[in-house]
Coordinates of C-alpha atoms in Angstrom, one line a residue:
X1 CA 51.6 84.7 51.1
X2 CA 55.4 85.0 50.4
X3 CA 57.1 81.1 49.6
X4 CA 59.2 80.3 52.2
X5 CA 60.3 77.0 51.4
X6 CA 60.9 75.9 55.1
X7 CA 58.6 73.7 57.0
X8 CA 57.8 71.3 59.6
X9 CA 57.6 67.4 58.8
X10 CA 57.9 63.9 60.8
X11 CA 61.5 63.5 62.3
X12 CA 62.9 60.5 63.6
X13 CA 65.5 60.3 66.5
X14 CA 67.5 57.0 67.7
X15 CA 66.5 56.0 70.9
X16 CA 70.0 54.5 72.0
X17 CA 73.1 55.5 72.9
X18 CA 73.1 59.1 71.6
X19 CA 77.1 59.4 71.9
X20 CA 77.9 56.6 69.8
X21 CA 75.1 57.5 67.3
X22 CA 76.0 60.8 66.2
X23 CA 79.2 61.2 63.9
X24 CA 80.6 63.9 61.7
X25 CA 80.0 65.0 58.1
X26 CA 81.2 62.3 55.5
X27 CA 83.1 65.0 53.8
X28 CA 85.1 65.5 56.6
X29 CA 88.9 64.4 57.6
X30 CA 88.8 62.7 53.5
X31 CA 92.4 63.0 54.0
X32 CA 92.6 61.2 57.7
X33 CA 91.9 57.6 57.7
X34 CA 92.8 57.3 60.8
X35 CA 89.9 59.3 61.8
X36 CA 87.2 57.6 60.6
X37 CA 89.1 54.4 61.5
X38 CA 88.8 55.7 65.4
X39 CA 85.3 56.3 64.9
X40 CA 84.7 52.7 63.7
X41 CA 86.3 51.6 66.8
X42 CA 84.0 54.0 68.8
X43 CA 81.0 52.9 67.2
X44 CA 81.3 49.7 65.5
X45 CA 79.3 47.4 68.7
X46 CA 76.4 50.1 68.7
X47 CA 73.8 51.3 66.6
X48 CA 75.2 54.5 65.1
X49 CA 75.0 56.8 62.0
X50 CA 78.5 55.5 60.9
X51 CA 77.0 52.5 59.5
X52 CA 74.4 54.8 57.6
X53 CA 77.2 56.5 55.5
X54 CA 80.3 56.7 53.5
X55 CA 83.0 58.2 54.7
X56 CA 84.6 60.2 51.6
X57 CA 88.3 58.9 53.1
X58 CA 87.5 55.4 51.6
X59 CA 85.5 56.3 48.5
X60 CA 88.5 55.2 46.4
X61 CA 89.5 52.4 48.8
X62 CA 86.6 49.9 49.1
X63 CA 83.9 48.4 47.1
X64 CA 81.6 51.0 46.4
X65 CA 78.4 49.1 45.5
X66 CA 79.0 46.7 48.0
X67 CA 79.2 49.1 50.7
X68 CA 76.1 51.5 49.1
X69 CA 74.2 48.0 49.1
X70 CA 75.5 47.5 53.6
X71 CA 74.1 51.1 54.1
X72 CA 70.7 50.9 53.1
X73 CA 70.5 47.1 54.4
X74 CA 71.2 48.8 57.6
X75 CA 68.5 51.8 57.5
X76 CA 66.0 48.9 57.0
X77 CA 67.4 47.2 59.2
X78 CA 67.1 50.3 61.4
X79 CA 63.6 50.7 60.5
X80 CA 62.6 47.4 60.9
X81 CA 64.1 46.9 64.7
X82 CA 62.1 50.5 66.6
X83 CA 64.9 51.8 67.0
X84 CA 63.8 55.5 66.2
X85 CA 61.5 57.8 67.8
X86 CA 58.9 59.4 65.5
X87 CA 57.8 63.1 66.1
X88 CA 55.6 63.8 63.2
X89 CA 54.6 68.0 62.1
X90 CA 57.9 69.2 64.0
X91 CA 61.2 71.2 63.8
X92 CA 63.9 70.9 65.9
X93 CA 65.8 73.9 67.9
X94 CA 69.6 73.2 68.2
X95 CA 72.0 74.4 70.2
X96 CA 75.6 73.9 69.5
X97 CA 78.7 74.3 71.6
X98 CA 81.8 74.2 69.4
X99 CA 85.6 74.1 69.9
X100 CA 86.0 77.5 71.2
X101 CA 83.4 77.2 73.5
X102 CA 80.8 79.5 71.4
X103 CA 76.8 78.3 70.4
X104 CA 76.0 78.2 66.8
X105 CA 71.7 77.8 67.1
X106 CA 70.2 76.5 64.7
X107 CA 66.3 74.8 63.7
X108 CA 66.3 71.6 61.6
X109 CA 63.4 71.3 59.2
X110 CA 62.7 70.0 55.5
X111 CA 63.7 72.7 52.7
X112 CA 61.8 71.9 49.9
X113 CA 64.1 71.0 46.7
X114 CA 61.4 72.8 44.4
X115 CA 62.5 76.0 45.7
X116 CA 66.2 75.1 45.6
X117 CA 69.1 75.0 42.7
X118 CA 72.7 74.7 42.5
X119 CA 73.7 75.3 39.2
X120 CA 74.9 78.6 37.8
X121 CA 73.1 81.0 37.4
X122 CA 70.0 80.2 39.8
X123 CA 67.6 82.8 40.8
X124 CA 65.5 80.5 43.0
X125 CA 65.0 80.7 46.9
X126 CA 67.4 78.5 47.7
X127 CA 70.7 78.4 46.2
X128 CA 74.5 77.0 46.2
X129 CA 76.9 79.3 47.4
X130 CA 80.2 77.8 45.9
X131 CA 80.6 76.2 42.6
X132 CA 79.2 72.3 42.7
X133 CA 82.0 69.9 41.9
X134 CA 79.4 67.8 39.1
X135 CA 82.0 65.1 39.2
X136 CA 80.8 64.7 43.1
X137 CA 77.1 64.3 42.2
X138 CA 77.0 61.0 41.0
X139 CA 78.3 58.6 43.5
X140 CA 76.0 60.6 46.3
X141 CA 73.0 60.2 44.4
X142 CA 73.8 56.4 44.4
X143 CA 74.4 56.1 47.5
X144 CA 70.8 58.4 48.1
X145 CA 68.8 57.2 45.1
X146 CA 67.6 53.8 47.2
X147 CA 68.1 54.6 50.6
X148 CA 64.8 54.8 53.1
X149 CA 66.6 57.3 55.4
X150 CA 68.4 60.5 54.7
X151 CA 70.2 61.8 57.5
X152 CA 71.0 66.0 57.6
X153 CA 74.5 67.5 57.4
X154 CA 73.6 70.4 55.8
X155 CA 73.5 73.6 56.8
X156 CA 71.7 76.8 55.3
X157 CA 71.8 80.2 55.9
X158 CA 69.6 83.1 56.1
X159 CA 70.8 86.6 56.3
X160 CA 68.6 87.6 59.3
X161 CA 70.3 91.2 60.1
X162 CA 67.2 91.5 63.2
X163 CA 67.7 88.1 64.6
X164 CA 64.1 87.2 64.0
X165 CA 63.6 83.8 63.2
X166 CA 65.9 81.4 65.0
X167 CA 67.4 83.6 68.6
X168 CA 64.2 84.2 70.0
X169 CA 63.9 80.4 70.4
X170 CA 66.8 80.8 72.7
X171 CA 64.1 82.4 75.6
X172 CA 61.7 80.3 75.3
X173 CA 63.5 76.4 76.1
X174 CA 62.3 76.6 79.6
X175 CA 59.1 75.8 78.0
X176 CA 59.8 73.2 74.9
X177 CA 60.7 69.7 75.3
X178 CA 64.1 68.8 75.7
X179 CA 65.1 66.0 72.9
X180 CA 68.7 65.5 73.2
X181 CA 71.2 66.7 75.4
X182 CA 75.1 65.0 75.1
X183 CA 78.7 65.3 74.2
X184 CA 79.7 64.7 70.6
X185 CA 82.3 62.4 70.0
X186 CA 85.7 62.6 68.9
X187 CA 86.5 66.5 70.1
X188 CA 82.5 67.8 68.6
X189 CA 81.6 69.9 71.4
X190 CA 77.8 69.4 73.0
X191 CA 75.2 69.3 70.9
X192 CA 71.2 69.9 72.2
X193 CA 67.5 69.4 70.9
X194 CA 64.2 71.2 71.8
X195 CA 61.1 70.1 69.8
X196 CA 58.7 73.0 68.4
X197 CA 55.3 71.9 67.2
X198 CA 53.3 74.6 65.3
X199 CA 52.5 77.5 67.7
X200 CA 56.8 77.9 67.3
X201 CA 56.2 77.0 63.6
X202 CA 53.4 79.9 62.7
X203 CA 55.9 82.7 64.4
X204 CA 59.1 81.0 62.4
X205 CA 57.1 81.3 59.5
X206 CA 56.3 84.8 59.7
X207 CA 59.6 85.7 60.3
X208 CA 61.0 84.1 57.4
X209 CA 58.1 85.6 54.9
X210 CA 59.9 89.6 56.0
X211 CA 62.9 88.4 55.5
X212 CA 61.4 86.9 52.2
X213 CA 59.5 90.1 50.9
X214 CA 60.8 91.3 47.8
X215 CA 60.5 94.9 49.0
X216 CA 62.8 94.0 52.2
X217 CA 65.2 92.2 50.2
X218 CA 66.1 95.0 47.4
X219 CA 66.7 97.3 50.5
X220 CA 68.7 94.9 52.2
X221 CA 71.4 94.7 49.5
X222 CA 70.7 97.3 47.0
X223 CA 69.3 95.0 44.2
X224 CA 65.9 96.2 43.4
X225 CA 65.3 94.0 40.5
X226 CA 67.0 90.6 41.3
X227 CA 65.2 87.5 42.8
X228 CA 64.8 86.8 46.4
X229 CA 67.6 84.8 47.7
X230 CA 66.4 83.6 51.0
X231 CA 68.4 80.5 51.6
X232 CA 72.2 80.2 50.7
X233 CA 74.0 76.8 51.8
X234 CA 77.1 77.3 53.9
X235 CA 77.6 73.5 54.4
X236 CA 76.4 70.2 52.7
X237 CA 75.8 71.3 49.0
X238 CA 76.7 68.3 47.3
X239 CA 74.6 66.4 49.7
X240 CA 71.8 68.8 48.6
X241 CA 72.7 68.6 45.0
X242 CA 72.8 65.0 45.2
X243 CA 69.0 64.7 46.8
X244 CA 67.7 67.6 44.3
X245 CA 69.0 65.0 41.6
X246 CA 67.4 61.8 43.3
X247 CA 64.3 64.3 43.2
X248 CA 64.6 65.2 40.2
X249 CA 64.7 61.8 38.3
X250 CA 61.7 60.1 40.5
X251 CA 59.7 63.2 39.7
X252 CA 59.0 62.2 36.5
X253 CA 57.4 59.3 37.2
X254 CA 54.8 61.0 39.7
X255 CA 51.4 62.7 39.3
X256 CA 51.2 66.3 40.3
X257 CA 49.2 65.4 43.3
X258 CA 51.9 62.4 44.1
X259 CA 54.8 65.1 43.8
X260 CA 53.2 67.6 45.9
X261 CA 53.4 65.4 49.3
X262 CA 56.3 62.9 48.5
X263 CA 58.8 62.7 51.3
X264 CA 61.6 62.6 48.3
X265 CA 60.7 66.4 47.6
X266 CA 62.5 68.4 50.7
X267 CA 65.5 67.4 52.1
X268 CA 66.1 67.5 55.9
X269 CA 68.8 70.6 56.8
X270 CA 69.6 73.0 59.4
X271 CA 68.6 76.7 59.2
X272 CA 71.2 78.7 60.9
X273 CA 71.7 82.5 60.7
X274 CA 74.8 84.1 59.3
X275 CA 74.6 86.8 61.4
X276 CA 74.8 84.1 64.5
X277 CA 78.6 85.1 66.6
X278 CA 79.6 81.7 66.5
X279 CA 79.8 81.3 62.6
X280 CA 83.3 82.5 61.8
X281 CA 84.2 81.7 58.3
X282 CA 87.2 80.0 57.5
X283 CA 89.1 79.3 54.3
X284 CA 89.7 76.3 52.5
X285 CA 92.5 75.2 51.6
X286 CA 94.6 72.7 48.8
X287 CA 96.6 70.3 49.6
X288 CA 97.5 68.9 45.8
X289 CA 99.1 65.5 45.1
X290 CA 101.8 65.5 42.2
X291 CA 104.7 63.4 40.9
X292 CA 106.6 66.7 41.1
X293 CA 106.2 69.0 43.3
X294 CA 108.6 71.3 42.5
X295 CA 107.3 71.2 38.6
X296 CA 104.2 72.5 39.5
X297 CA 105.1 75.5 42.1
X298 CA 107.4 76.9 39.0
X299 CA 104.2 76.6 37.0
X300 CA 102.3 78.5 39.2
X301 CA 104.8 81.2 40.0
X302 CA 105.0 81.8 35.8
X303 CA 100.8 81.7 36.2
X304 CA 100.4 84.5 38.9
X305 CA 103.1 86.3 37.2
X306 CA 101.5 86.1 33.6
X307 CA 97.7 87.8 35.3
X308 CA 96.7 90.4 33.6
X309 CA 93.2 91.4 35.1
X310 CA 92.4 94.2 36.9
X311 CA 91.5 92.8 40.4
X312 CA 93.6 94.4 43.4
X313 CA 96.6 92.2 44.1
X314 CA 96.7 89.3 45.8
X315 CA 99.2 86.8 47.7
X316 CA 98.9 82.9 48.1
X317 CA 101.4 80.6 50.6
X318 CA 103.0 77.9 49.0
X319 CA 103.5 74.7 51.3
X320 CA 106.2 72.0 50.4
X321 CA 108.8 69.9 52.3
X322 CA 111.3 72.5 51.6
X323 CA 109.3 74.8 53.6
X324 CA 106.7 78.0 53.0
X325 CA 107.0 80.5 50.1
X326 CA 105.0 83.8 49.8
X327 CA 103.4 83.9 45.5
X328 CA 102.2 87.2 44.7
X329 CA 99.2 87.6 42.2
X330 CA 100.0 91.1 41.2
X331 CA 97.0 91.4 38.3
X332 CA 94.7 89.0 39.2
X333 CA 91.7 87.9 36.8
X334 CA 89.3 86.5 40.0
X335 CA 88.2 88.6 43.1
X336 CA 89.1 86.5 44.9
X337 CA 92.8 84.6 45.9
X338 CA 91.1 81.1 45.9
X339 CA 89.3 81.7 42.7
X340 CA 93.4 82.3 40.7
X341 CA 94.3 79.3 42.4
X342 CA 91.4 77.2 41.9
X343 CA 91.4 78.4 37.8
X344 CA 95.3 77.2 37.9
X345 CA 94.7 73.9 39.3
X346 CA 92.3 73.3 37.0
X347 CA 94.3 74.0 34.2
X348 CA 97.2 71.9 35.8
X349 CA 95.6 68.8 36.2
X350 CA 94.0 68.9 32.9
X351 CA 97.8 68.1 31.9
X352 CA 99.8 66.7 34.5
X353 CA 98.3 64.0 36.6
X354 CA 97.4 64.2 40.1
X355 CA 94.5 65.4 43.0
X356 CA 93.5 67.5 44.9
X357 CA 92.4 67.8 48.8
X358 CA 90.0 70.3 50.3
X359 CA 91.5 70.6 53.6
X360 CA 90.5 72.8 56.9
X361 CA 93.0 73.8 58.9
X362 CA 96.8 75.4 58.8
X363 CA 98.1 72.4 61.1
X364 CA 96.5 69.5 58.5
X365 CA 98.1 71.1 55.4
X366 CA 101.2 71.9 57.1
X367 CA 101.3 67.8 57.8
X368 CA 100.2 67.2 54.3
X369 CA 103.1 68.9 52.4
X370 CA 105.8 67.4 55.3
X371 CA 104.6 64.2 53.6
X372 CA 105.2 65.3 50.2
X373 CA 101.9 67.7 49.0
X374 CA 101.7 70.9 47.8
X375 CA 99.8 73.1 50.1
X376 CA 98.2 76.5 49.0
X377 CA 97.6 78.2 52.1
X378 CA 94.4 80.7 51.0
X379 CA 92.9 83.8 53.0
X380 CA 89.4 83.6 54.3
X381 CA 86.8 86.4 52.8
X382 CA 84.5 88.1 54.7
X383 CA 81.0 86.4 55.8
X384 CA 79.2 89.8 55.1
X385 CA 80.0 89.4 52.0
X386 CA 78.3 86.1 51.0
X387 CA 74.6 87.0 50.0
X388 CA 75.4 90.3 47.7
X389 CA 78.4 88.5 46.3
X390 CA 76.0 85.1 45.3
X391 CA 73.4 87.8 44.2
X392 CA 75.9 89.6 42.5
X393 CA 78.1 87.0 40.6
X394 CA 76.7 83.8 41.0
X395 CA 78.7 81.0 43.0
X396 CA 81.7 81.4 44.4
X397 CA 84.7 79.3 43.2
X398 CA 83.8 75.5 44.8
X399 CA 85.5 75.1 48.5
X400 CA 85.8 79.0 49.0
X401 CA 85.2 78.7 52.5
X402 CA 84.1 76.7 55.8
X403 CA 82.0 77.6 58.4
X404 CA 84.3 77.3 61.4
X405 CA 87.3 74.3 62.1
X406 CA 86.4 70.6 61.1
X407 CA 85.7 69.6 64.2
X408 CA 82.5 72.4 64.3
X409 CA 80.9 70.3 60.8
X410 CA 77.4 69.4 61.7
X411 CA 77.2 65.8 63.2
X412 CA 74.5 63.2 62.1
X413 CA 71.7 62.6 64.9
X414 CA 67.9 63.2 63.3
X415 CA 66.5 61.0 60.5
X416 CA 63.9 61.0 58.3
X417 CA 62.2 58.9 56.1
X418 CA 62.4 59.8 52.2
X419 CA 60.3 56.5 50.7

């Protein structure tokens, strides 16, 4: 039988105020305080998933420890009170209603982090799309490495040209148990659960073994000797970096039969197809914080002038409080536009102190250089592109793209326990 990597396992769901539970990625708005700080308000008298994270807006602005040490005293605490449903063996089918009104669907199960690797080079099942930032590892896997709970933001693709694992779940709802149902806070759309137990499972399964078949695969994208890639994550790679980490370390100290059922081995995600209409890719852009602005947009002028690959041209927006200028890349050394300015910036701040911003959206960056960044305004690539071009050349450049606005992120709602 083909691996597949994907499976059912026991999910947990808060029974409680659904609204107030579910809140966006912690990676989101990291330059928005003021978002998160409306969430708390939303949230703060209710049991909710903001009390079960750490926003990335105030990694640098409160005590770290002290708040990893609140969040898993409140997962017990969680534990300890009922509050969470318990449906053991399952998946969950999700529908979605984002922004502009379209569906992303989508099945949350465990991926199993023995099949999964984000480092560069990987030839496993699973793998990292974009570059890993390492420096981001650390403080997730503290905040993971004790925790009881893990809740899912992630979410990984499949290159299912048929539509053959997740949309025919789509006909069938009348039949399944409805789970969840309810607006998302803070402009999130509608979010909605049905539970599949394993008849749903076995014809999953099968679907994701073709897609899996290394006969199928070389076809699909022309590489007859290179390794299946079944899974690619779109969103939540850190996240799954971090909890391949935390799985790595406590391995070590397990027997083979220990390792092969502990709950500390797959990591809850959502499977969601890139071929799905709603998934429109987006790029990423930087919003860069400098002592001088204008000192480092001469510098990167001299940069894209000084190129001398052999890449088609390539043009970047510049952002600042004087207004928007056009930089032409006319040699570039990268494929793509966010790789030259990613390789730039890194060369910058190895110098010249400063930060950098991961930012979605024209209208945030346009605020963020009004208040004194320097905005590079990058094109998005094409989503067709993603599996040959990870099959191809490895990772992208880290923060090449977004799957849809910020608003669209995956929002926290199922648990699960991982000791």
């Amino acid at each position: 039988m083909t691996q597949i990597g994907f499976y059912p396992g026991e999910i947990l769901l808060p029974d409680c105020n659904l609204e107030k539970w579910s809140v966006i990625a912690c990676d989101q708005f990291t330059s928005q305080p003021e978002y998160w700080e409306e969430v708390w308000k939303k949230t703060c008298r209710h049991p909710s998933a903001s009390k079960l994270i750490f926003p990335e807006a105030f990694l640098e602005k409160s005590d770290f420890n002290e708040q990893v040490a609140r969040i898993n005293q409140n997962m017990e605490d969680y534990l300890q009170s009922s509050l969470f449903r318990a449906y053991p063996d399952s998946l969950i089918y999700t529908e979605r209603t984002l922004h502009d009104g379209s569906v992303r669907r989508g099945i949350v199960g465990l991926l199993d982090l023995e099949q999964y690797d984000y480092r560069k080079g990987a030839a496993s099942l699973a793998r990292a799309t974009e570059g890993t930032v390492l420096e981001r590892i650390p403080a997730r896997v503290k905040i993971r490495e004790n925790a009881p709970l893990e809740m899912p933001h992630v979410l990984v693709l499949i290159d299912d040209r048929e539509r053959s694992v997740i949309e025919p779940l789509a006909e069938k709802i009348s039949s399944l148990e409805k789970l969840y149902d309810f607006p998302l806070m803070m402009g999130g759309g509608q979010v909605r659960g049905w539970l599949l137990k394993g008849e749903q499972y076995q014809a999953i399964a099968e679907a994701l073994q073709r897609l899996a078949a290394p006969e199928a695969f070389a076809a699909r994208y022309g590489v007859p000797d290179a390794p299946v890639l079944l899974y690619a994550v779109g969103d939540g790679n850190h996240s799954l970096a971090a909890a391949k980490e935390c799985w790595e370390r406590l391995k070590m100290f397990l027997t083979p039969e220990e390792a092969a059922r502990h709950p500390a081995r797959y990591a809850l995600v959502e499977l969601c197809n890139l071929q799905d209409d709603s998934l429109k890719f987006e790029a990423i852009h930087r919003a860069v914080f400098v002592p001088d602005q204008d000192s480092l947009v001469e510098e990167f002028e001299q940069y894209a002038a000084g190129c001398q690959g052999k890449e088609p041209p390539q043009s970047v927006s510049v952002l600042t409080r004087k207004g928007e200028r056009t930089v032409s890349i006319p040699h570039p050394e990268r494929t793509l536009a966010v790789g030259s300015v990613q390789d730039f910036l890194d060369q910058y701040l190895n110098t010249c102190p400063g930060k950098v911003d991961y930012i979605h959206g024209d209208d945030v960056l346009r605020q963020l250089a009004d208040r004194g960044a320097v905005g590079f305004r990058l094109p998005a690539m094409e989503k067709g592109d993603l599996f040959k071009t990870v099959i191809q050349e490895g990772a992208l450049p880290r923060k090449t793209f977004s799957m849809g606005d910020a608003s669209d992120k995956r929002y926290y709602l199922e648990c699960r326990k991982i000791k």
